[in-house]
Amino acid sequence: MKLAVIGGGWAGIAAAVRAVQAGHEVALIEMAPRLGGRARSLDDGLDCGQHILIGAYRKSLALMRLVGVDPAQALLRLPLQLRGPRGDGLQLPAGPAVPAFVRGVLAHRGWPLGTRLALLARAGRWMAAGFRCDPALSVAVLCQGLPAVLLTQLVEPLCVAALNTPMAEASATVFLRVLKDALFAGPGGADLLLPRVPLAELLARPAEIWLREHGARVETGRRLASLDELAAFDRVVVATSSVEAARLVEPLDAGWSQTARRLRFEPICTVYVDAPGARLPAPMTMLTEGPAQFVFGHQPGLLAFSISAAAPWVERGLDATGDAVLAQARSQLCIADARVRRVLAEKRATFACTPGLQRPPARIDSRIAVAGDYVEGPYPATLEGAVLSGLAAVA
């Protein structure tokens, strides 16, 4: 068949590659100057944000290998660790998932024994329930009764990192699914995979080369006025943002477009800071009492502070956000010689992953499917969710 994929983010790339593998004649159309979507590199060499993969992202890793990327070279793989500025925190050892989690929690000397046992008991209850709960629950309600230190040093950081939604508003159902597949699905599933290369080299650029070499047509800088422009194609995968998809799909299915437009978004801010000679206790260091939840050692002398669920900081402005991060760097990391290089705000970084959220389905009709991390599915807005949706749309 002749198949068009609209949108060159990770969902669209996954769909295009899978369609080429299936023997179809593929055209990938992206309105931006380059592929990558929200996981893209900028003209100044910086990335648009800090995108973390984990060991459980098996489809994403397989896609990278297929287009010629070696994850062992492109990604720094570390056992899950949530270490603070002093180097202390939760660290999971290697090995089978459940024993590794138990050993890691029990070894956390920063928490009293009663706190550690409370966490293991609650995790055991979640496991016994099959990691399922009332869809109406928020993460805050799910974790009621846990010691406050667990909420501030474990649950909230994991929640904003995975769902980009504050704990009080985040879906407990999705949170438990993430915990199940990341922490308890198998050895290495919880490992952190931190990019060693620019985001463009992680998938977008190698995938574009692979697609062209395998006969696909890749067009960038083209925005479709309507799906009528694709009348010559047998099948269409709409792999754009939810806003753009709602515009394109509305003449065919107004109800679908209304559902897509009801999605609420959460921003993410990234503050790049020049800090000559600064060294972090861990490549991804957890922070507290400030705008940024994590800081990454991006490259020597350059730190990337990541602010999830960043709506309050977007409202204050980029300059105020940068100043607050500098204060955080001085107080928590003891970095005196630092200056802001750039502050980025991705205002529609992810959809707000709230309890009972209705997400638009992946099928419009027999000819048109939709791919994106926002369509119906068990996961929040992640790279793996995007790849899975792209594969499912072609299937």
Short mmCIF file of C-alpha atoms in Angstrom, two decimals:
data_model
loop_
_atom_site.label_atom_id
_atom_site.label_comp_id
_atom_site.label_asym_id
_atom_site.label_seq_id
_atom_site.Cartn_x
_atom_site.Cartn_y
_atom_site.Cartn_z
CA MET A 1 0.00 0.00 0.00
CA LYS A 2 0.87 3.67 -0.21
CA LEU A 3 1.02 4.92 3.37
CA ALA A 4 1.50 8.49 4.60
CA VAL A 5 2.73 9.31 8.07
CA ILE A 6 2.11 12.89 9.18
CA GLY A 7 4.49 13.96 11.94
CA GLY A 8 8.14 13.09 12.48
CA GLY A 9 8.35 12.70 16.24
CA TRP A 10 9.12 9.35 17.84
CA ALA A 11 5.59 8.07 17.15
CA GLY A 12 5.77 9.02 13.48
CA ILE A 13 9.28 7.64 13.09
CA ALA A 14 8.22 4.33 14.66
CA ALA A 15 5.20 4.14 12.35
CA ALA A 16 7.22 4.95 9.24
CA VAL A 17 9.96 2.43 10.02
CA ARG A 18 7.46 -0.33 10.79
CA ALA A 19 5.51 0.42 7.58
CA VAL A 20 8.70 0.24 5.50
CA GLN A 21 9.52 -3.09 7.16
CA ALA A 22 6.06 -4.33 6.15
CA GLY A 23 6.80 -3.52 2.51
CA HIS A 24 4.63 -0.44 2.08
CA GLU A 25 5.47 2.66 0.04
CA VAL A 26 5.92 5.27 2.75
CA ALA A 27 5.95 9.08 2.83
CA LEU A 28 6.84 10.77 6.13
CA ILE A 29 5.71 14.42 6.28
CA GLU A 30 6.90 16.76 9.05
CA MET A 31 6.06 20.45 9.32
CA ALA A 32 9.22 21.33 11.31
CA PRO A 33 12.59 21.73 9.57
CA ARG A 34 13.81 18.43 11.06
CA LEU A 35 12.50 15.22 12.59
CA GLY A 36 12.38 14.55 16.32
CA GLY A 37 9.24 16.25 17.61
CA ARG A 38 9.55 17.23 21.26
CA ALA A 39 12.73 15.14 21.58
CA ARG A 40 14.82 17.31 19.32
CA SER A 41 18.15 19.09 19.27
CA LEU A 42 18.33 22.85 18.82
CA ASP A 43 20.48 24.91 16.49
CA ASP A 44 22.86 25.91 19.32
CA GLY A 45 23.69 22.27 20.11
CA LEU A 46 21.50 22.04 23.20
CA ASP A 47 18.56 19.68 23.49
CA CYS A 48 15.00 20.89 23.92
CA GLY A 49 14.84 19.11 27.29
CA GLN A 50 16.13 16.18 29.29
CA HIS A 51 14.58 12.97 27.98
CA ILE A 52 15.30 9.94 30.16
CA LEU A 53 14.80 6.38 29.01
CA ILE A 54 14.66 3.35 31.29
CA GLY A 55 15.50 -0.29 30.75
CA ALA A 56 11.83 -1.16 30.36
CA TYR A 57 11.63 0.90 27.13
CA ARG A 58 12.24 -2.21 25.06
CA LYS A 59 10.43 -1.09 21.90
CA SER A 60 12.31 2.22 21.83
CA LEU A 61 15.64 0.45 22.27
CA ALA A 62 14.76 -2.04 19.54
CA LEU A 63 13.84 0.80 17.18
CA MET A 64 17.14 2.53 17.86
CA ARG A 65 19.08 -0.63 17.09
CA LEU A 66 17.12 -1.16 13.88
CA VAL A 67 18.11 2.23 12.47
CA GLY A 68 21.75 1.77 13.42
CA VAL A 69 22.07 3.28 16.90
CA ASP A 70 23.93 1.25 19.52
CA PRO A 71 22.19 1.94 22.85
CA ALA A 72 25.27 0.79 24.75
CA GLN A 73 27.23 3.63 23.14
CA ALA A 74 24.50 6.27 22.91
CA LEU A 75 23.12 5.82 26.44
CA LEU A 76 24.72 5.73 29.87
CA ARG A 77 23.08 2.84 31.73
CA LEU A 78 22.86 3.03 35.53
CA PRO A 79 20.83 1.13 38.12
CA LEU A 80 17.96 3.32 39.34
CA GLN A 81 19.26 5.90 41.77
CA LEU A 82 17.61 8.92 43.33
CA ARG A 83 20.64 10.49 44.95
CA GLY A 84 20.69 13.95 46.45
CA PRO A 85 23.43 16.59 46.50
CA ARG A 86 25.30 14.76 49.29
CA GLY A 87 25.29 11.54 47.29
CA ASP A 88 22.80 9.80 49.57
CA GLY A 89 19.46 8.38 48.48
CA LEU A 90 17.76 5.33 47.08
CA GLN A 91 19.91 3.13 44.87
CA LEU A 92 18.74 -0.20 43.48
CA PRO A 93 21.36 -2.90 42.98
CA ALA A 94 21.49 -5.08 39.90
CA GLY A 95 19.58 -8.35 39.82
CA PRO A 96 15.99 -9.64 39.79
CA ALA A 97 13.49 -6.83 40.21
CA VAL A 98 11.75 -7.59 43.50
CA PRO A 99 14.86 -8.62 45.51
CA ALA A 100 16.71 -5.60 44.09
CA PHE A 101 13.94 -3.27 45.25
CA VAL A 102 13.87 -4.80 48.73
CA ARG A 103 17.65 -4.66 49.08
CA GLY A 104 17.78 -1.09 47.82
CA VAL A 105 15.11 0.13 50.24
CA LEU A 106 16.62 -1.67 53.23
CA ALA A 107 20.06 -0.25 52.42
CA HIS A 108 18.79 3.35 52.44
CA ARG A 109 20.34 4.60 55.68
CA GLY A 110 18.81 8.03 55.30
CA TRP A 111 15.39 6.65 56.20
CA PRO A 112 14.52 5.22 59.63
CA LEU A 113 13.89 1.49 59.68
CA GLY A 114 10.18 2.05 60.26
CA THR A 115 10.00 4.22 57.14
CA ARG A 116 11.76 1.59 55.04
CA LEU A 117 9.46 -1.14 56.29
CA ALA A 118 6.40 1.04 55.64
CA LEU A 119 7.48 1.47 52.02
CA LEU A 120 8.05 -2.27 51.55
CA ALA A 121 4.68 -3.06 53.13
CA ARG A 122 2.85 -0.60 50.88
CA ALA A 123 4.67 -1.86 47.79
CA GLY A 124 3.70 -5.40 48.78
CA ARG A 125 0.05 -4.38 48.98
CA TRP A 126 0.23 -2.80 45.52
CA MET A 127 1.82 -5.94 44.15
CA ALA A 128 -0.80 -8.18 45.76
CA ALA A 129 -3.50 -6.05 44.12
CA GLY A 130 -1.88 -6.50 40.71
CA PHE A 131 -0.84 -2.85 40.68
CA ARG A 132 -4.47 -1.86 40.14
CA CYS A 133 -6.59 0.65 42.01
CA ASP A 134 -9.73 2.78 41.72
CA PRO A 135 -9.30 4.87 38.53
CA ALA A 136 -10.57 7.92 40.39
CA LEU A 137 -7.65 7.98 42.84
CA SER A 138 -4.82 10.47 42.69
CA VAL A 139 -1.26 9.52 43.58
CA ALA A 140 -1.55 11.60 46.75
CA VAL A 141 -4.60 9.64 47.89
CA LEU A 142 -2.99 6.33 46.89
CA CYS A 143 -0.02 7.11 49.11
CA GLN A 144 -1.90 8.48 52.10
CA GLY A 145 -0.40 7.27 55.36
CA LEU A 146 3.14 6.90 54.07
CA PRO A 147 5.78 8.83 56.05
CA ALA A 148 6.30 12.36 54.77
CA VAL A 149 9.94 11.70 53.90
CA LEU A 150 8.85 9.01 51.42
CA LEU A 151 6.47 11.41 49.74
CA THR A 152 9.08 14.15 49.33
CA GLN A 153 12.10 11.96 48.51
CA LEU A 154 10.53 9.16 46.47
CA VAL A 155 6.88 9.41 45.44
CA GLU A 156 6.76 13.04 44.31
CA PRO A 157 10.05 12.90 42.35
CA LEU A 158 8.99 9.67 40.61
CA CYS A 159 5.52 11.03 39.92
CA VAL A 160 6.63 14.30 38.31
CA ALA A 161 9.44 12.57 36.41
CA ALA A 162 7.17 9.88 34.95
CA LEU A 163 3.80 11.64 34.64
CA ASN A 164 4.83 15.34 34.60
CA THR A 165 1.81 15.96 36.81
CA PRO A 166 1.77 17.05 40.49
CA MET A 167 1.12 14.23 42.93
CA ALA A 168 -2.19 15.69 44.08
CA GLU A 169 -3.52 15.71 40.50
CA ALA A 170 -1.79 12.66 39.00
CA SER A 171 -3.53 9.40 38.10
CA ALA A 172 -2.77 6.63 40.59
CA THR A 173 -3.72 4.01 37.99
CA VAL A 174 -1.07 5.19 35.53
CA PHE A 175 1.48 5.68 38.31
CA LEU A 176 1.06 2.07 39.44
CA ARG A 177 1.38 0.84 35.86
CA VAL A 178 4.67 2.73 35.53
CA LEU A 179 5.94 1.27 38.82
CA LYS A 180 4.95 -2.23 37.75
CA ASP A 181 6.68 -2.09 34.39
CA ALA A 182 9.72 -0.15 35.58
CA LEU A 183 10.48 -1.49 39.05
CA PHE A 184 8.94 -4.95 39.05
CA ALA A 185 8.78 -6.22 35.47
CA GLY A 186 12.20 -7.83 35.22
CA PRO A 187 15.94 -7.35 35.69
CA GLY A 188 17.17 -4.01 34.40
CA GLY A 189 13.71 -2.58 33.80
CA ALA A 190 14.30 0.25 36.26
CA ASP A 191 17.77 1.11 34.96
CA LEU A 192 18.27 4.74 34.01
CA LEU A 193 19.36 5.30 30.42
CA LEU A 194 20.78 8.81 30.08
CA PRO A 195 21.65 10.12 26.59
CA ARG A 196 25.35 10.52 25.89
CA VAL A 197 24.65 12.04 22.46
CA PRO A 198 22.38 14.89 21.33
CA LEU A 199 18.73 13.90 21.04
CA ALA A 200 18.90 14.21 17.25
CA GLU A 201 21.51 11.43 17.17
CA LEU A 202 19.52 9.18 19.49
CA LEU A 203 16.85 8.43 16.90
CA ALA A 204 15.71 11.20 14.54
CA ARG A 205 18.77 11.64 12.34
CA PRO A 206 19.71 7.95 12.07
CA ALA A 207 16.06 7.09 11.38
CA GLU A 208 15.82 9.65 8.59
CA ILE A 209 18.92 8.18 6.95
CA TRP A 210 17.54 4.64 7.36
CA LEU A 211 14.16 5.59 5.89
CA ARG A 212 15.68 7.27 2.84
CA GLU A 213 18.02 4.33 2.26
CA HIS A 214 15.04 1.97 2.36
CA GLY A 215 13.02 3.90 -0.21
CA ALA A 216 10.79 6.08 1.99
CA ARG A 217 10.14 9.69 1.07
CA VAL A 218 10.86 12.15 3.90
CA GLU A 219 9.50 15.69 3.60
CA THR A 220 10.23 18.37 6.19
CA GLY A 221 8.94 21.92 6.42
CA ARG A 222 5.51 20.98 5.07
CA ARG A 223 2.29 21.60 6.98
CA LEU A 224 -0.83 20.04 5.53
CA ALA A 225 -3.88 22.25 5.12
CA SER A 226 -6.12 19.18 5.37
CA LEU A 227 -6.07 15.42 4.97
CA ASP A 228 -7.58 15.91 1.51
CA GLU A 229 -4.02 16.46 0.29
CA LEU A 230 -3.37 12.77 0.96
CA ALA A 231 -6.19 11.37 -1.18
CA ALA A 232 -3.68 9.38 -3.24
CA PHE A 233 -2.62 7.32 -0.21
CA ASP A 234 -4.31 4.06 0.79
CA ARG A 235 -3.67 4.58 4.52
CA VAL A 236 -2.74 7.54 6.71
CA VAL A 237 -1.17 7.67 10.17
CA VAL A 238 -1.63 11.03 11.89
CA ALA A 239 1.33 11.26 14.28
CA THR A 240 1.23 14.95 15.09
CA SER A 241 0.59 16.74 18.37
CA SER A 242 -2.94 16.41 19.73
CA VAL A 243 -3.66 20.04 18.78
CA GLU A 244 -2.62 19.54 15.15
CA ALA A 245 -4.37 16.16 14.98
CA ALA A 246 -7.61 17.72 16.22
CA ARG A 247 -7.43 20.27 13.42
CA LEU A 248 -6.78 17.68 10.73
CA VAL A 249 -9.30 15.11 11.95
CA GLU A 250 -12.20 17.46 12.73
CA PRO A 251 -13.85 17.29 9.25
CA LEU A 252 -13.94 13.49 9.59
CA ASP A 253 -14.72 13.02 13.28
CA ALA A 254 -15.71 16.07 15.32
CA GLY A 255 -16.15 13.96 18.46
CA TRP A 256 -12.57 12.72 18.28
CA SER A 257 -11.32 16.27 17.87
CA GLN A 258 -13.35 17.46 20.87
CA THR A 259 -11.83 14.73 23.04
CA ALA A 260 -8.33 15.66 21.88
CA ARG A 261 -8.95 19.35 22.54
CA ARG A 262 -10.06 18.64 26.10
CA LEU A 263 -6.60 17.39 27.00
CA ARG A 264 -4.85 19.72 29.42
CA PHE A 265 -1.11 20.20 29.18
CA GLU A 266 1.75 20.44 31.65
CA PRO A 267 4.93 22.35 30.76
CA ILE A 268 8.54 21.40 31.41
CA CYS A 269 11.31 23.95 31.81
CA THR A 270 14.99 23.25 31.28
CA VAL A 271 17.61 25.65 32.56
CA TYR A 272 21.11 25.22 31.12
CA VAL A 273 23.76 26.57 33.46
CA ASP A 274 27.46 27.10 32.77
CA ALA A 275 29.32 25.95 35.88
CA PRO A 276 33.04 25.49 35.16
CA GLY A 277 34.56 22.70 37.24
CA ALA A 278 31.25 21.69 38.86
CA ARG A 279 30.85 17.99 39.58
CA LEU A 280 27.61 16.24 40.51
CA PRO A 281 27.45 13.31 42.92
CA ALA A 282 25.48 11.39 40.27
CA PRO A 283 24.84 11.99 36.54
CA MET A 284 21.20 12.59 37.49
CA THR A 285 21.00 14.25 40.90
CA MET A 286 17.72 14.81 42.73
CA LEU A 287 17.04 18.24 44.20
CA THR A 288 14.55 19.56 46.74
CA GLU A 289 13.18 22.91 47.87
CA GLY A 290 13.45 24.68 44.58
CA PRO A 291 12.08 24.85 41.09
CA ALA A 292 14.16 21.97 39.63
CA GLN A 293 13.56 18.38 40.67
CA PHE A 294 16.67 17.02 38.92
CA VAL A 295 19.97 18.27 37.56
CA PHE A 296 22.00 16.48 34.90
CA GLY A 297 25.71 16.65 34.16
CA HIS A 298 25.10 17.39 30.49
CA GLN A 299 28.77 17.82 29.55
CA PRO A 300 31.85 19.17 31.36
CA GLY A 301 31.06 22.58 32.73
CA LEU A 302 27.41 22.49 31.67
CA LEU A 303 24.49 21.48 33.89
CA ALA A 304 20.86 20.98 32.85
CA PHE A 305 18.23 21.63 35.52
CA SER A 306 14.86 20.04 34.77
CA ILE A 307 11.58 21.44 36.12
CA SER A 308 8.56 19.17 35.58
CA ALA A 309 4.97 20.30 36.17
CA ALA A 310 6.41 23.77 35.62
CA ALA A 311 3.25 25.86 35.15
CA PRO A 312 3.97 28.15 38.14
CA TRP A 313 7.45 28.90 36.77
CA VAL A 314 6.24 29.52 33.25
CA GLU A 315 3.90 32.13 34.71
CA ARG A 316 6.77 33.82 36.55
CA GLY A 317 8.83 34.07 33.36
CA LEU A 318 12.08 32.67 32.04
CA ASP A 319 14.33 35.21 33.78
CA ALA A 320 12.79 34.53 37.20
CA THR A 321 13.05 30.79 36.61
CA GLY A 322 16.73 31.07 35.72
CA ASP A 323 17.45 33.18 38.81
CA ALA A 324 15.66 30.68 41.06
CA VAL A 325 17.67 27.78 39.61
CA LEU A 326 20.93 29.67 40.18
CA ALA A 327 19.93 30.15 43.81
CA GLN A 328 19.15 26.44 44.02
CA ALA A 329 22.56 25.58 42.54
CA ARG A 330 24.31 27.76 45.12
CA SER A 331 22.36 26.53 48.13
CA GLN A 332 22.08 22.80 47.36
CA LEU A 333 25.09 22.09 45.14
CA CYS A 334 27.44 24.74 46.61
CA ILE A 335 28.19 26.08 43.13
CA ALA A 336 29.19 29.72 43.36
CA ASP A 337 30.58 30.29 39.88
CA ALA A 338 27.55 29.71 37.65
CA ARG A 339 25.56 31.60 35.07
CA VAL A 340 22.47 30.80 33.06
CA ARG A 341 23.16 29.96 29.43
CA ARG A 342 19.58 29.37 28.32
CA VAL A 343 16.11 28.78 29.76
CA LEU A 344 13.69 26.69 27.69
CA ALA A 345 9.98 26.25 28.30
CA GLU A 346 8.09 23.50 26.48
CA LYS A 347 4.57 24.71 27.30
CA ARG A 348 2.85 21.60 25.90
CA ALA A 349 5.47 19.09 26.96
CA THR A 350 2.94 16.41 27.98
CA PHE A 351 -0.74 16.02 28.67
CA ALA A 352 -1.76 16.29 32.32
CA CYS A 353 -2.10 12.65 33.40
CA THR A 354 -5.09 12.98 35.74
CA PRO A 355 -7.45 10.37 37.23
CA GLY A 356 -10.14 9.07 34.88
CA LEU A 357 -8.72 10.99 31.93
CA GLN A 358 -10.46 10.26 28.63
CA ARG A 359 -7.87 10.08 25.86
CA PRO A 360 -8.81 9.95 22.16
CA PRO A 361 -8.77 6.53 20.50
CA ALA A 362 -6.14 5.51 17.98
CA ARG A 363 -8.57 4.67 15.16
CA ILE A 364 -10.52 7.22 13.13
CA ASP A 365 -11.81 4.89 10.39
CA SER A 366 -10.60 2.03 8.22
CA ARG A 367 -8.15 4.33 6.44
CA ILE A 368 -6.86 6.67 9.15
CA ALA A 369 -5.18 5.90 12.47
CA VAL A 370 -3.63 8.26 15.02
CA ALA A 371 -0.31 7.78 16.81
CA GLY A 372 1.02 9.80 19.71
CA ASP A 373 1.79 9.48 23.39
CA TYR A 374 -1.62 11.06 24.13
CA VAL A 375 -3.89 8.44 22.49
CA GLU A 376 -5.63 5.75 24.51
CA GLY A 377 -3.13 3.60 26.36
CA PRO A 378 -1.83 2.55 29.76
CA TYR A 379 1.18 4.87 29.90
CA PRO A 380 1.80 8.56 30.48
CA ALA A 381 3.40 10.78 27.85
CA THR A 382 6.76 9.06 27.38
CA LEU A 383 9.06 8.20 24.50
CA GLU A 384 8.12 4.53 24.89
CA GLY A 385 4.42 5.40 24.81
CA ALA A 386 4.97 7.32 21.57
CA VAL A 387 6.86 4.43 19.96
CA LEU A 388 4.25 1.88 21.04
CA SER A 389 1.48 4.03 19.56
CA GLY A 390 3.32 4.34 16.24
CA LEU A 391 3.78 0.59 16.01
CA ALA A 392 0.14 -0.03 16.95
CA ALA A 393 -1.15 2.43 14.35
CA VAL A 394 0.61 0.59 11.52
CA ALA A 395 -0.50 -2.79 12.86
#
